[in-house]
Structures are given as structure tokens and as C-alpha cells.
Short mmCIF file of C-alpha atoms in Angstrom, two decimals:
data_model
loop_
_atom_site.label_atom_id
_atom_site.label_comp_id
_atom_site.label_asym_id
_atom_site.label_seq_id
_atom_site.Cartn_x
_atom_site.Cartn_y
_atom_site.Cartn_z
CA UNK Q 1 0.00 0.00 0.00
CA UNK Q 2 2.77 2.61 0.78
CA UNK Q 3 4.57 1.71 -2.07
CA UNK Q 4 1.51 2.38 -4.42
CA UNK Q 5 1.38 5.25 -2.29
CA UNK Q 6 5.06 6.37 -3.22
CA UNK Q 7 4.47 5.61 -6.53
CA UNK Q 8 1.57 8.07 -7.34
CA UNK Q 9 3.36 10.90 -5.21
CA UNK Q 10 5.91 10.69 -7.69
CA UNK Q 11 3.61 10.55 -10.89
CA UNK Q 12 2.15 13.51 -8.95
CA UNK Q 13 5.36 15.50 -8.53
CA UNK Q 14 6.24 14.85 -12.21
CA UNK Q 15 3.09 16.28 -13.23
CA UNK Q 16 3.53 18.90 -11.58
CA UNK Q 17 7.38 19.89 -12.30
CA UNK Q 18 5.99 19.47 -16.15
CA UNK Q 19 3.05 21.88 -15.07
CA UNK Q 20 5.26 24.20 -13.97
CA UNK Q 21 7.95 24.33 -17.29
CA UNK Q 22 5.30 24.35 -19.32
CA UNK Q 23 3.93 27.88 -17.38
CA UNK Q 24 7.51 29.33 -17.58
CA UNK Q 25 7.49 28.42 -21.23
CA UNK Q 26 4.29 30.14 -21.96
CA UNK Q 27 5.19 33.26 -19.97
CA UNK Q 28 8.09 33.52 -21.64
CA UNK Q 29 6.78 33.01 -24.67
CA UNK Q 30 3.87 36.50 -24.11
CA UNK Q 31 6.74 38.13 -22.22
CA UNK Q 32 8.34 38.33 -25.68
CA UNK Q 33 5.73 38.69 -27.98
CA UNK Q 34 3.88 41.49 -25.86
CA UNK Q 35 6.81 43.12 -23.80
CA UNK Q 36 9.56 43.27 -26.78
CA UNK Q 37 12.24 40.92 -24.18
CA UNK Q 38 12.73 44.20 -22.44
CA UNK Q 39 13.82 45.93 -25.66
CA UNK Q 40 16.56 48.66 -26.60
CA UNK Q 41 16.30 49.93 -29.75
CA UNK Q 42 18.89 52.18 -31.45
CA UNK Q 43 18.04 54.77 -33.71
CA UNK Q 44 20.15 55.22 -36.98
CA UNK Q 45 20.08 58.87 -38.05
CA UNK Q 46 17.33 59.57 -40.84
CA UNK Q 47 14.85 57.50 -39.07
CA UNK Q 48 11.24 57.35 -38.72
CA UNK Q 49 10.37 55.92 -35.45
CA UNK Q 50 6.55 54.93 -34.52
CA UNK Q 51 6.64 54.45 -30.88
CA UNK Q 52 3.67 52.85 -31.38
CA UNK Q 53 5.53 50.11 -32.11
CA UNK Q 54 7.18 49.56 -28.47
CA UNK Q 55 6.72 46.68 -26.78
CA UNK Q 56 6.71 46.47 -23.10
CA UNK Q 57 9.69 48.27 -21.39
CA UNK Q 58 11.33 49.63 -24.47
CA UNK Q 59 14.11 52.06 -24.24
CA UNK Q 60 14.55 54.07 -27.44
CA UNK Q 61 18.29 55.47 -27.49
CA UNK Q 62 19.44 58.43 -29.90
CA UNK Q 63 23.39 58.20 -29.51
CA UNK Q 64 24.54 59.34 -32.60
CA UNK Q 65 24.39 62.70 -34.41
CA UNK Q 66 21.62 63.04 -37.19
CA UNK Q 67 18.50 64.33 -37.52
CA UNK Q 68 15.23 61.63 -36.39
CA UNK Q 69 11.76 61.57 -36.32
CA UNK Q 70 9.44 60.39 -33.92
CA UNK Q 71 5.56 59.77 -34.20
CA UNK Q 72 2.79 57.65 -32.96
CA UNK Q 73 1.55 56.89 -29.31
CA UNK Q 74 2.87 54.79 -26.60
CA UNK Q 75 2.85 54.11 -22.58
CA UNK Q 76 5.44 51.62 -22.74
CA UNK Q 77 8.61 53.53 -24.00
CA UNK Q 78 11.21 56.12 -23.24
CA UNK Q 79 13.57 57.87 -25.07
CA UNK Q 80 17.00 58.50 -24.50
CA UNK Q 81 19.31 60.99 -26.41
CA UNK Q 82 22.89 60.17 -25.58
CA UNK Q 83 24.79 62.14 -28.30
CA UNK Q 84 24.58 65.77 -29.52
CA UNK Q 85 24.22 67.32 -32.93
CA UNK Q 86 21.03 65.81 -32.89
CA UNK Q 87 17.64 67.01 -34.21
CA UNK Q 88 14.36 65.31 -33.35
CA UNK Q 89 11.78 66.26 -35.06
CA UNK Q 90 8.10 65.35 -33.19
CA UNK Q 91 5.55 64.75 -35.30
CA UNK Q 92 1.35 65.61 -34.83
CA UNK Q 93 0.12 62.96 -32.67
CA UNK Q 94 2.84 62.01 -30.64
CA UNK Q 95 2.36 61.36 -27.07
CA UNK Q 96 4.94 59.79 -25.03
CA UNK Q 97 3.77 59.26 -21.67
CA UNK Q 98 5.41 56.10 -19.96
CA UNK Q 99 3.20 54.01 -17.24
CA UNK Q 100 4.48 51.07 -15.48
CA UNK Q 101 4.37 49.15 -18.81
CA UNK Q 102 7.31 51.58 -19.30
CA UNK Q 103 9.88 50.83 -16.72
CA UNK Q 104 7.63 48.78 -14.12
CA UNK Q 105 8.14 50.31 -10.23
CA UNK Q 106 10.87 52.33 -11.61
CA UNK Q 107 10.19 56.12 -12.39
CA UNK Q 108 11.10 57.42 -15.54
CA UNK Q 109 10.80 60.57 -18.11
CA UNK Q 110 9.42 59.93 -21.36
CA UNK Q 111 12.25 61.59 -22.63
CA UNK Q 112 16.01 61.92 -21.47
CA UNK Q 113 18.87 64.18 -22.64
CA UNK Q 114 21.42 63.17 -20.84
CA UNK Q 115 24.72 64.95 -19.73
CA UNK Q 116 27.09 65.51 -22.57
CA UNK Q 117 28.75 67.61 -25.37
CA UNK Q 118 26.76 69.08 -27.68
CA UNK Q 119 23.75 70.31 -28.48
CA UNK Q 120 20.12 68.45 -28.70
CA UNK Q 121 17.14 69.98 -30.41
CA UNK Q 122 13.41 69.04 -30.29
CA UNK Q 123 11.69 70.42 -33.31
CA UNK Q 124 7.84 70.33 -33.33
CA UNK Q 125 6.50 70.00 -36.79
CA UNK Q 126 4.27 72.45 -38.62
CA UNK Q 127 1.40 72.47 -36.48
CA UNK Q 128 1.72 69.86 -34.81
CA UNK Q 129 0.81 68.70 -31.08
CA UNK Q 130 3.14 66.58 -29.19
CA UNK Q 131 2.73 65.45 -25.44
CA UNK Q 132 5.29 64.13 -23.60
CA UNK Q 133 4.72 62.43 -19.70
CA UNK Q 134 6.63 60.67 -16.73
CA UNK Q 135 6.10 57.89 -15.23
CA UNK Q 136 6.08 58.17 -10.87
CA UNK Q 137 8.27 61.00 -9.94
CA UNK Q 138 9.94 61.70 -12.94
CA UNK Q 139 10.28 64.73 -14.97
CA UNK Q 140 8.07 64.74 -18.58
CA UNK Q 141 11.48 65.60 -20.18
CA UNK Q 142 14.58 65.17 -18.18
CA UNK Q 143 17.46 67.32 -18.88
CA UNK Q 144 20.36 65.70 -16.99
CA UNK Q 145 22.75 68.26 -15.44
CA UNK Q 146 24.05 71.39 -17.89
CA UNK Q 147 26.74 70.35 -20.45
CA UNK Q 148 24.66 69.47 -22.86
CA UNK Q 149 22.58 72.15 -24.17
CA UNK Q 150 18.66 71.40 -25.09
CA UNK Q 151 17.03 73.55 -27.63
CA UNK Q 152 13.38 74.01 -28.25
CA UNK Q 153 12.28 75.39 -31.98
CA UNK Q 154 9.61 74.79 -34.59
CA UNK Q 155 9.98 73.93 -38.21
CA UNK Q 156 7.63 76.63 -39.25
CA UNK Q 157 7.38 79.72 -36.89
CA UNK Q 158 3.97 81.15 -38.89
CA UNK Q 159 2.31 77.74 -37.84
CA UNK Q 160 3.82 76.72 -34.51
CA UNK Q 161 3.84 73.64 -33.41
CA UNK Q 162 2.97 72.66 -29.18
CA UNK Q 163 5.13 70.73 -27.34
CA UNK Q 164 3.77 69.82 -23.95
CA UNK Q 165 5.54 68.24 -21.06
CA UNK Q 166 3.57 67.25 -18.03
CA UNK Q 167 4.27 66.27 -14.69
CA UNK Q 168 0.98 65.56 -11.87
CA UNK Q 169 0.90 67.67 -8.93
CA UNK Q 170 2.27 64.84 -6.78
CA UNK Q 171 5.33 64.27 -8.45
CA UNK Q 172 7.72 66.45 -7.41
CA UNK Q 173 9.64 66.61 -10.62
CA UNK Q 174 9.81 69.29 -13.54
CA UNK Q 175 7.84 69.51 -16.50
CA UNK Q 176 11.32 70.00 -18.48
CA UNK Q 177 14.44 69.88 -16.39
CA UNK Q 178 15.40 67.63 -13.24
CA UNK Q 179 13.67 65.09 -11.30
CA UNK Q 180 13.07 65.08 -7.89
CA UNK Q 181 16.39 64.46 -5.29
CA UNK Q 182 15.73 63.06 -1.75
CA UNK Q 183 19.04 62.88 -0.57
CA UNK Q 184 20.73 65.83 -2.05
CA UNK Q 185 21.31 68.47 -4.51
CA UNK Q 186 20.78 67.94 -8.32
CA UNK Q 187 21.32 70.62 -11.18
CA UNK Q 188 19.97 71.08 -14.38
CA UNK Q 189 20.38 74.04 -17.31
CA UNK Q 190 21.66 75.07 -20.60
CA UNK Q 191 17.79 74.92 -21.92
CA UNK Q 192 16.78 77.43 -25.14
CA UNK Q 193 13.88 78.64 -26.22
CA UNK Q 194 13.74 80.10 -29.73
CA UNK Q 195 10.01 79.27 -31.03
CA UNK Q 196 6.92 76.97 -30.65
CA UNK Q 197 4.77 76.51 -28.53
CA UNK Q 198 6.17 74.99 -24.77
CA UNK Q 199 3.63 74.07 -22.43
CA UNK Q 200 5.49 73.02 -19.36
CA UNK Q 201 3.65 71.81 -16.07
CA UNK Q 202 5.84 70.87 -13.03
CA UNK Q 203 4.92 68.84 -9.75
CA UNK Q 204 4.23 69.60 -6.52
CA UNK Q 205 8.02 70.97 -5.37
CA UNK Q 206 9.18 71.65 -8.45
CA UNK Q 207 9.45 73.94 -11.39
CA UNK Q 208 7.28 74.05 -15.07
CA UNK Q 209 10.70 74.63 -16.35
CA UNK Q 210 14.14 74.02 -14.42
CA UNK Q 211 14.69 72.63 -11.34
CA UNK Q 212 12.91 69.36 -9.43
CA UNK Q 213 12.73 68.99 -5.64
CA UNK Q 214 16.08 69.64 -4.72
CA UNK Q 215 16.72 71.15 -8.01
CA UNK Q 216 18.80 73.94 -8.79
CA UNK Q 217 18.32 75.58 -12.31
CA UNK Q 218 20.94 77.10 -14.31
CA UNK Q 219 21.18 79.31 -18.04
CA UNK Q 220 17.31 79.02 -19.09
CA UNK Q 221 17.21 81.00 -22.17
CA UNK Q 222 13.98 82.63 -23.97
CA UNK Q 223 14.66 84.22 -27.45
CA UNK Q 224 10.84 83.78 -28.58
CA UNK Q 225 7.89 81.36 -29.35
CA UNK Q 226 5.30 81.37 -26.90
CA UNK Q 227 5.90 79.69 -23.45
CA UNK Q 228 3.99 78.75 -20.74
CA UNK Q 229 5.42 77.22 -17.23
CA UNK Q 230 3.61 76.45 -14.30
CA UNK Q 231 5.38 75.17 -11.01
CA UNK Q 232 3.86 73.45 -8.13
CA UNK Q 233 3.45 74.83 -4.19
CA UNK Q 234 7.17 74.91 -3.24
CA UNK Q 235 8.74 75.01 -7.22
CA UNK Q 236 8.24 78.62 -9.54
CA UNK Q 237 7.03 78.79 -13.39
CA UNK Q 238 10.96 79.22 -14.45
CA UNK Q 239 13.88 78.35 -12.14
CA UNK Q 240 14.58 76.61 -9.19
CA UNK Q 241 12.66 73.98 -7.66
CA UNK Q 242 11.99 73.41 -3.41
CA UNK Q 243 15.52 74.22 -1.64
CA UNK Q 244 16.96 74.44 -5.56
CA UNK Q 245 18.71 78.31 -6.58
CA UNK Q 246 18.38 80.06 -9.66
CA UNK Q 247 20.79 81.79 -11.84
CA UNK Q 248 21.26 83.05 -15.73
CA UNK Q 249 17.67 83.06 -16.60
CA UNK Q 250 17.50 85.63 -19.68
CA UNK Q 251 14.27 86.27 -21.59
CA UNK Q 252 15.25 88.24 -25.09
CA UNK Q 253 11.73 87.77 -26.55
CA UNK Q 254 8.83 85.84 -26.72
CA UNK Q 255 5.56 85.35 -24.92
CA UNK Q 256 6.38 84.05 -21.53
CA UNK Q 257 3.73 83.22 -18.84
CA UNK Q 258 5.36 81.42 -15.48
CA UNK Q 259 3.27 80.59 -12.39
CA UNK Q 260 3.80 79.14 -8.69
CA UNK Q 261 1.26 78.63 -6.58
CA UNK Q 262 2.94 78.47 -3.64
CA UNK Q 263 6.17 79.94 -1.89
CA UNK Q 264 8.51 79.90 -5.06
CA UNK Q 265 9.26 82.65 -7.58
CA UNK Q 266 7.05 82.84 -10.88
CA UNK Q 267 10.56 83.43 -12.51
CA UNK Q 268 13.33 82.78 -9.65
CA UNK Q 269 14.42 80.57 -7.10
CA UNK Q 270 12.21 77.94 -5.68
CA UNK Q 271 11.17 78.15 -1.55
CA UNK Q 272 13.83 77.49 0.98
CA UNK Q 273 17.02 78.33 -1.34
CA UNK Q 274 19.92 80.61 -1.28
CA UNK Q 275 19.90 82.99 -4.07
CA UNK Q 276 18.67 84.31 -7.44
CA UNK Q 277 20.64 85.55 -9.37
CA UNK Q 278 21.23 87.14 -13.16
CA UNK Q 279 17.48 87.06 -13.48
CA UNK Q 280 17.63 89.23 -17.10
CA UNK Q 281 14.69 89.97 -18.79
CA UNK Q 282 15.50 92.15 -22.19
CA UNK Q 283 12.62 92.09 -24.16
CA UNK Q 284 9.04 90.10 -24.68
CA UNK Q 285 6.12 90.00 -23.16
CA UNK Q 286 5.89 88.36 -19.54
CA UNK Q 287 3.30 87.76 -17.62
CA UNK Q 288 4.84 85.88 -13.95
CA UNK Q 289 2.70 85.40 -11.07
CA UNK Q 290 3.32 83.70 -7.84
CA UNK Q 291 1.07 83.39 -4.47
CA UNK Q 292 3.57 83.53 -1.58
CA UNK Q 293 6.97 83.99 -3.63
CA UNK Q 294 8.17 86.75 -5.82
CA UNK Q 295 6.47 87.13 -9.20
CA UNK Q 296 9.97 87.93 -10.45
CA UNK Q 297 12.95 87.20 -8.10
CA UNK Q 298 13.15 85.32 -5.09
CA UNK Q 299 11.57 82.34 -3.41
CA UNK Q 300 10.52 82.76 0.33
CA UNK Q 301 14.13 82.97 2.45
CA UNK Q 302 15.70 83.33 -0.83
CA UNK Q 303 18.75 86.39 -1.75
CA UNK Q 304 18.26 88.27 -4.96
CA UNK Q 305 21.22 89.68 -6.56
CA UNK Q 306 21.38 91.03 -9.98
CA UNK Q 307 17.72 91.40 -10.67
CA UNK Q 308 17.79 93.12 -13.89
CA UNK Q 309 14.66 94.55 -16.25
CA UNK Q 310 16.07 96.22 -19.09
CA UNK Q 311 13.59 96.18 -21.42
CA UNK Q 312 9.97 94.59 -23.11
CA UNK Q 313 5.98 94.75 -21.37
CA UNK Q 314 6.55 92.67 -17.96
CA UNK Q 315 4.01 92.08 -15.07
CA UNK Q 316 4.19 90.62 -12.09
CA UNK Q 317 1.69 89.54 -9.08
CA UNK Q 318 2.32 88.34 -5.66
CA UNK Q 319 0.56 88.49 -2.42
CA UNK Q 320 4.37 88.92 -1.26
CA UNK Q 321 6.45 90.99 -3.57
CA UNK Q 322 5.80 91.40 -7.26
CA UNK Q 323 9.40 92.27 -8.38
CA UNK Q 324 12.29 91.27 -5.71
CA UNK Q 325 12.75 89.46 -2.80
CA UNK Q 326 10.19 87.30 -0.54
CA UNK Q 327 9.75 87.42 3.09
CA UNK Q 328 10.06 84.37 5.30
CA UNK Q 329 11.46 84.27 8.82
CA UNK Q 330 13.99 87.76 8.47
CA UNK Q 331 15.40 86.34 5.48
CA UNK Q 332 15.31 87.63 1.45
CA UNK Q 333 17.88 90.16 1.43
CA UNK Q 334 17.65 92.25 -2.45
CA UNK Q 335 20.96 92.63 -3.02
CA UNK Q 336 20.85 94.79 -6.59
CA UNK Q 337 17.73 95.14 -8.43
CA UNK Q 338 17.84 97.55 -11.86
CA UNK Q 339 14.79 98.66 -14.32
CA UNK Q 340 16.49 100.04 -17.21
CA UNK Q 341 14.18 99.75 -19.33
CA UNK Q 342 10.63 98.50 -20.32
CA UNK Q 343 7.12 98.83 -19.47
CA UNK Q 344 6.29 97.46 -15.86
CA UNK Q 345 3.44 96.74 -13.62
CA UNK Q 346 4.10 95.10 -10.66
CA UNK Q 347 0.94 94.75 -7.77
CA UNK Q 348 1.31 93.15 -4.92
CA UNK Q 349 -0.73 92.59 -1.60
CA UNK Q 350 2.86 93.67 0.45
CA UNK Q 351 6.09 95.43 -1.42
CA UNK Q 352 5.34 95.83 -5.58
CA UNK Q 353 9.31 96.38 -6.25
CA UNK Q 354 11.15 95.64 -3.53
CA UNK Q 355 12.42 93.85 -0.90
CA UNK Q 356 10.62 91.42 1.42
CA UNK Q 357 8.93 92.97 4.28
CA UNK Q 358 10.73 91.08 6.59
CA UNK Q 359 14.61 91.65 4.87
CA UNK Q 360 17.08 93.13 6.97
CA UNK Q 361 19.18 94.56 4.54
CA UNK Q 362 21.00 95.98 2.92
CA UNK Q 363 18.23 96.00 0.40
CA UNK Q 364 19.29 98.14 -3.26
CA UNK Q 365 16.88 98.82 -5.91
CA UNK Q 366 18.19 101.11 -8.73
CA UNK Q 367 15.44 102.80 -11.09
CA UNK Q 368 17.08 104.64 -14.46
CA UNK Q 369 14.60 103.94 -17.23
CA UNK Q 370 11.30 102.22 -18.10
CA UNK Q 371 7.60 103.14 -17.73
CA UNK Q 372 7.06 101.58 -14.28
CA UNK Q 373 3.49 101.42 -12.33
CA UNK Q 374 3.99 99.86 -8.60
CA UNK Q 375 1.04 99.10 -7.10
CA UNK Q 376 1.48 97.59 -3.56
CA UNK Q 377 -1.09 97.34 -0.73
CA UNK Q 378 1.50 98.15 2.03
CA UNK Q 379 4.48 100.02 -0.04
CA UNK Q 380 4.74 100.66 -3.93
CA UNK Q 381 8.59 100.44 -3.79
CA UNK Q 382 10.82 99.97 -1.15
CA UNK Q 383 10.33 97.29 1.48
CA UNK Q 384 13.21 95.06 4.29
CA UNK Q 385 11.41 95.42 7.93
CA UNK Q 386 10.70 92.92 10.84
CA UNK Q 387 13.48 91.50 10.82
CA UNK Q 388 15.15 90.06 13.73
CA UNK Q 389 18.99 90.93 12.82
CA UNK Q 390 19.90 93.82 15.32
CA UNK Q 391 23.06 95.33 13.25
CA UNK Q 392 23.67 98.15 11.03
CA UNK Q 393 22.56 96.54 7.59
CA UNK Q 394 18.73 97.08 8.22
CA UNK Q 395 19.07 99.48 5.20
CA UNK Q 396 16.99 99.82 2.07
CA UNK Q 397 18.41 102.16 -0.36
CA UNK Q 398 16.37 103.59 -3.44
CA UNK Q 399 17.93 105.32 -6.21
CA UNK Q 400 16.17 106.82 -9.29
CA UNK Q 401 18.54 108.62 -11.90
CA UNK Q 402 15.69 107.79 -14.89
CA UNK Q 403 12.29 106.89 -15.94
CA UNK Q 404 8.56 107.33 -15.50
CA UNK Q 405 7.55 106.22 -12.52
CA UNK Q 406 3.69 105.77 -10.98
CA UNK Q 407 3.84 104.38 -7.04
CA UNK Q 408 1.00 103.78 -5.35
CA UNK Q 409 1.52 102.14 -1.97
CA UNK Q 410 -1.60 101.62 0.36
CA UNK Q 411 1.15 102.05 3.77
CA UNK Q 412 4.23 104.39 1.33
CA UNK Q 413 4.84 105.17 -1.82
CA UNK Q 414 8.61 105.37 -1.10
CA UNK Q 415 9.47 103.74 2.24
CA UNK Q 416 9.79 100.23 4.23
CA UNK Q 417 8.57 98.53 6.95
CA UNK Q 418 8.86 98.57 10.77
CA UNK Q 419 12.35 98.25 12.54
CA UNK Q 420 14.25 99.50 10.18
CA UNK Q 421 17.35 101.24 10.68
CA UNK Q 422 17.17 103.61 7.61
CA UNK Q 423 15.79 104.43 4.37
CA UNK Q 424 17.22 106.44 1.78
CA UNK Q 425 15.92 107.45 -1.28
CA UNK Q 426 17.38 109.33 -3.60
CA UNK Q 427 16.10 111.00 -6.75
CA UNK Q 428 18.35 112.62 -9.35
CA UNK Q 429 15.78 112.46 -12.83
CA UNK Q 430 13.31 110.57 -14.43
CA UNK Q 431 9.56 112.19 -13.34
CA UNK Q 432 7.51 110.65 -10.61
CA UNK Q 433 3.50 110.55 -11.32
CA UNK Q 434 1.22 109.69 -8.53
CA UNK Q 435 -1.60 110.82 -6.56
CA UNK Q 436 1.01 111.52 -3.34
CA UNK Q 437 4.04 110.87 -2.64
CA UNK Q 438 4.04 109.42 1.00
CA UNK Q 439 7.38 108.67 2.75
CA UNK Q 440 8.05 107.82 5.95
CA UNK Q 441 10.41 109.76 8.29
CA UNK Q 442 11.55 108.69 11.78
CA UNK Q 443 8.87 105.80 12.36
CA UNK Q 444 8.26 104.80 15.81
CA UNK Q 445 7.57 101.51 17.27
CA UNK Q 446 4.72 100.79 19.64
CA UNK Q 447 6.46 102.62 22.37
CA UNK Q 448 7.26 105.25 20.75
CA UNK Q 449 11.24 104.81 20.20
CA UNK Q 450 12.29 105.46 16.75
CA UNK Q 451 13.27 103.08 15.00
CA UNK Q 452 14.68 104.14 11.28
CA UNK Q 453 15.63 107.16 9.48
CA UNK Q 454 14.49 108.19 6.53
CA UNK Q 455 16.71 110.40 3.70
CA UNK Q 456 15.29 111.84 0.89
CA UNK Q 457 17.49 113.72 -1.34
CA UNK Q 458 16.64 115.47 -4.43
CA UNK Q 459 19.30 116.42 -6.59
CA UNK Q 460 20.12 117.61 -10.24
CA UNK Q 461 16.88 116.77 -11.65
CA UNK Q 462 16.77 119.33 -14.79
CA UNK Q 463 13.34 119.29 -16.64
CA UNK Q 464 12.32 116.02 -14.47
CA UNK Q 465 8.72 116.31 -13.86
CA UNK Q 466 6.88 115.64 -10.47
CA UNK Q 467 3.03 115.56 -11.38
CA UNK Q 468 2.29 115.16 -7.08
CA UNK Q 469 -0.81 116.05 -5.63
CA UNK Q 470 0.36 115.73 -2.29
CA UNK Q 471 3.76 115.37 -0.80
CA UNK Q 472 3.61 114.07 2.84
CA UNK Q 473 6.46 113.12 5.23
CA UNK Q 474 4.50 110.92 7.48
#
């Protein structure tokens, strides 16, 4: 009996053991007929590619120069561009937008250029629409550090074509630029725009275009087309993501619109980082808003230096500061801010153009040329007060040499907050237009010490012309 027993528990366990090689053998067999064996494919240059054609957990690599083509739809690929002198061209249709058919538990960017020498260009067709996604807390289109430079462009500039790179709210990662860090610092940069549409949507702490959480952002050109950049609650439209610094952002043309709904710049550093600076803006059209950060400038607790608007139509919004620093815990010093040139609104529920109402100083804002309107619900230009810091550099200077210049503060005109040692203000041409001009002089705290000084000083001003209602030393 047991050995009949023994018998058919071995007929069973070969049954079995067969069972089970012939599973492996049919999973292997749909692994490679539906997932591509894990594919790489390699581009030669002149090709077509329909990523349509991807099976599961394809990597597409570009690593030679040449000009390529890429249409069709997939959520299983990504594309990596390993070489420059390259030109991809991106045809109507194509949507890139990898899921976990893509790289399965592993996030990745639809598309990669990663750091090298040389130059990559996307080129949207005539017209057409292209999408590109990321897949868990990647970036849509991740440009690895800043050797390589990535250029954006159109083949026909009368009938743009859209390039869009998304990333969801929850990804901390940049619509074009880094992906998210945990455990350190990452930088990205060297990114062009000269035409096309860009439609550029960043996650939760990062930027639309530039930096991820963590992410510093470095030389983001705009020479024209028609961008728009959104960043999420810690990131700004263009720049830096959370903790991540900004620096050689220049816009030469072009319609720009850049958003953060939260504590970063619209253009500027993200929240939480050290400094912004060589923000240039030369000509275009910009629109940059932000809730709690600069519109232009600064994140919260974030230096500006080298804030420059020399010329084209520029607003900016913020319930903090519409042009300059952001306050946060005594920090945002404004360091050098110069209009040149331009026409420029800037409205904001604190300073328009200045310096965070909490700065200490020394805060420097230098006005020479432009058409300027400052609108600010507490001071039209100006700012630095509350601040902690108990030395001689509570300062905010204000020098005008040039322009036309409306300021409209709800608190000053001219002037900055509580606590601080001095402001001066100097005027020396250019003509001032506004219902008053309000400046404060020898503010006192709630006890009635004084607390700052205020200089005005008037001084070879020619034919300048001061269209004032009201002057009031208050």
C-alpha cells in the first residue's frame, strides 16, 4: 500500500514539475511577444520611429548625431538621447507618456537628454501637437545636469507647433528639467527657447521649467515662441525647484507666462534656497505670477542679486512681492535690483518692487529707465522690515537717476517697513506721477522709540517732472 502510495506521489510530482515548465514556457513566450524581451532599440540617423511600435519596457536610445523623427503613441517607451548634434523632429500625434508598462516600479521621463557635449534639439513640426509624460516621480522631459545644451524650436514659426511636457501635482519633478532628489542636490540648465509653442507643467516641489525637488536651475534661455510654465506649491514657473537656486535666466523675446502657486518665484528661485541671481529679462512679453513667492525674483528665504529689467511689457503679481525678494522668517535680502528699461506693472498685496517685508538689509533697488506702475497694498517700492537681525545693515536704499515712474503704496509710496534702521531714497531724474508721494520719516515703534531714518534727497533733476498732488512726510 505505501509503495503504491510512493508511486503516485511521484507521478504527482512529475506532473507537476511538467506543469510548472510548461507555465515558464508560456510566460516567456507572451513576455516576448507582448513586452519586446525588455527591448533597446537604437536609432540610426534619418529614421522614422513609430513608438507605437514599443513593446513592453522599451528604451529608445538616440546616440549618434543626425537628424530623427518620432511619431505615434505609446505608454510603454522612453527615449533616451545620448549624443549631440542631434535634431528630433516630433511629429502631430505624438504622445509619449510612460506608465508602469514603461519601466515597471521604476520612475522614468518619457524623454532623457542626458549629460554631454553638444547640443540636442526638439523640433515640433508644422502644427503639430506633441505630449510628452513621466512615469512616478519623474520629470516629462529630463534634462540631466548642464553640459549638454537642449534647444526648443519649430519647423515653421507662422504655424507653430505645441510641445507639452507634463508632470501631476504629486510628483515632485519638472515639466522639463530635473527630477526630484531626496538625498541631495541635483542641477539642471543650458535649456533654449527660440520658437513653438512649450507648455510646461511641473509637480508639486518643483518647477514648469528648471529645477525638481532639490533642483537647482541654471542658463534658461527665452529668445521667442510662446511659453507657458507652471510650477507646483514649493517650485516657480521658471527656475529653481523646493531648496533648488536660480541663476542666468535671460528672456530676449517671446511670450512668456510662469506661475507658482505656492512659496517659489514665478521666474526665480524655488522656496527654501539661497539665491537668485542674473534674473535678465530684455525684451518680450511676460506675464509671472506667484502666491507667496516673488512674481519675479526670489523664493521665500531666498537672496536676490542682480535682478535686472532692461527692457519689453513685464508684469508681475504676488501676495508677497511682485518684483524682488520674498519674506520668510527675516530672510530675502535684495541685493541689486535695476529697471532700465521697459514697461512694468508690478501689484502686490505687500512690497510691488522691492524687498521682502521682513529683509534686513542691505536692500538696493536702482530705477534709471522704463515706464514703471507699482502698485502695492503696504508700499509701492521699497520694502526690508521685521526683521530680527539687530546690526547696522537694516538698510533699504532707493535710487532713481531715470524713468517714469507711478507708485502707489496703500502704507508708502517710497518707504519700508517697521524696525528698520534707515531708508534712503534718492532722486536725481526721471519724473515721478502719482496721486502723493508718502514717505516715511523717523517711524516709531509701539512705544514710541524710533526706530529708522528716513533720507530723501533730491538732486540735479533738470526738466524732471513731479506731477504730485500731495507730498507728505509721514
Amino acid at each position: 500500500m505505501s509503495e503504491t502510495r510512493y508511486g503516485n506521489m511521484r507521478i504527482l510530482r512529475f506532473f507537476i514539475l511538467a506543469f510548472m515548465i510548461l507555465m515558464v514556457g508560456m510566460l516567456t513566450a507572451t513576455v516576448q511577444t507582448h513586452a519586446g524581451s525588455w527591448h533597446k532599440v537604437y536609432l540610426k540617423p534619418g529614421q522614422t520611429y513609430d513608438v507605437s511600435d514599443a513593446g513592453w519596457n522599451t528604451t529608445v536610445y538616440i546616440d549618434k548625431a543626425g537628424s530623427y523623427t518620432l511619431k505615434g503613441k505609446s505608454t510603454k517607451c522612453k527615449v533616451v538621447i545620448k549624443s549631440g548634434g542631434v535634431n528630433v523632429y516630433l511629429e502631430d500625434g505624438l504622445e509619449i507618456d510612460p506608465g508602469i508598462k514603461a519601466n515597471i516600479g521604476v520612475a522614468t521621463a518619457g524623454l532623457i537628454v542626458e549629460d554631454m557635449s553638444g547640443t540636442v534639439k526638439l523640433i515640433s513640426k508644422k502644427g503639430a501637437d506633441a505630449y510628452i509624460g513621466g512615469y512616478l516621480m519623474a520629470s516629462a522631459i529630463e534634462k540631466v545636469g548642464y553640459n549638454s545644451k537642449l534647444v526648443f524650436e519649430t519647423a515653421d514659426p507662422a504655424n507653430p507647433g505645441t510641445i507639452t511636457a507634463y508632470r501631476s501635482h504629486g510628483s515632485n519633478s519638472a515639466g522639463i528639467g530635473s527630477t526630484y532628489e531626496f538625498s541631495g542636490r541635483v542641477s539642471t540648465g543650458n535649456i533654449e527657447i527660440n520658437s513653438g509653442n512649450i507648455v510646461a507643467t511641473g509637480g508639486y516641489m518643483s518647477a514648469g521649467i528648471g529645477g525638481g525637488g532639490n533642483g537647482n536651475a541654471y542658463y534658461i534661455t527665452i529668445n521667442g515662441g510662446n511659453v507657458s510654465a507652471a510650477g507646483g506649491t514649493h517650485g516657480t514657473g521658471i527656475g529653481g525647484g523646493f531648496h533648488g537656486n536660480a541663476s542666468n535666466i535671460t528672456i530676449n523675446g517671446g511670450t512668456v507666462k510662469a506661475e507658482s502657486i505656492g512659496e517659489g518665484a514665478g521666474i526665480g528661485s524655488g522656496e527654501q534656497s539661497k539665491y537668485a541671481k542674473n534674473i535678465i529679462i530684455n525684451g518680450g512679453n511676460i506675464t509671472a505670477r506667484s502666491d507667496l513667492g516673488a512674481g519675479i525674483g526670489g523664493g521665500q528665504r531666498s537672496e536676490v542679486e542682480n535682478l535686472r529689467i532692461n527692457g519689453g511689457t513685464v508684469y508681475a503679481y504676488s501676495r508677497n512681492t511682485g518684483i524682488g525678494s520674498s519674506c520668510d522668517q527675516h530672510l530675502g535680502i535684495l541685493k541689486s535690483l535695476y529697471i532700465t528699461g521697459g514697461t512694468v506693472v508690478a501689484e502686490s498685496k505687500g512690497t510691488a518692487i522691492g524687498a521682502a517685508n521682513s529683509s534686513p538689509g542691505p536692500n538696493n533697488i536702482y530705477i534709471s529707465g522704463g515706464i514703471i506702475e507699482a502698485k502695492g497694498d503696504l508700499i509701492a517700492i521699497g520694502g526690508g522690515g521685521f526683521s530680527s537681525v539687530t546690526d547696522d545693515t537694516r538698510i533699504t536704499n532707493v535710487t532713481i537717476s531715470g524713468g517714469t515712474i507711478k507708485a502707489d503704496g496703500g502704507d508708502k509710496d517710497f518707504g519700508s517697513g517697521a524696525w528698520m534702521d534707515q531708508f534712503n531714497l534718492t532722486i536725481t531724474g526721471g519724473s515721478i506721477l502719482a496721486e502723493r508721494a508718502q514717505m516715511q520719516s523717523d517711524a516709531k515703534d509701539q512705544f514710541g522709540n524710533v526706530v529708522h531714518r528716513t533720507n530723501v534727497t533730491l538732486d540735479g533733476l533738470g526738466n524732471s517732472l513731479f506731477s504730485v498732488q500731495d507730498i507728505e512726510i509721514a
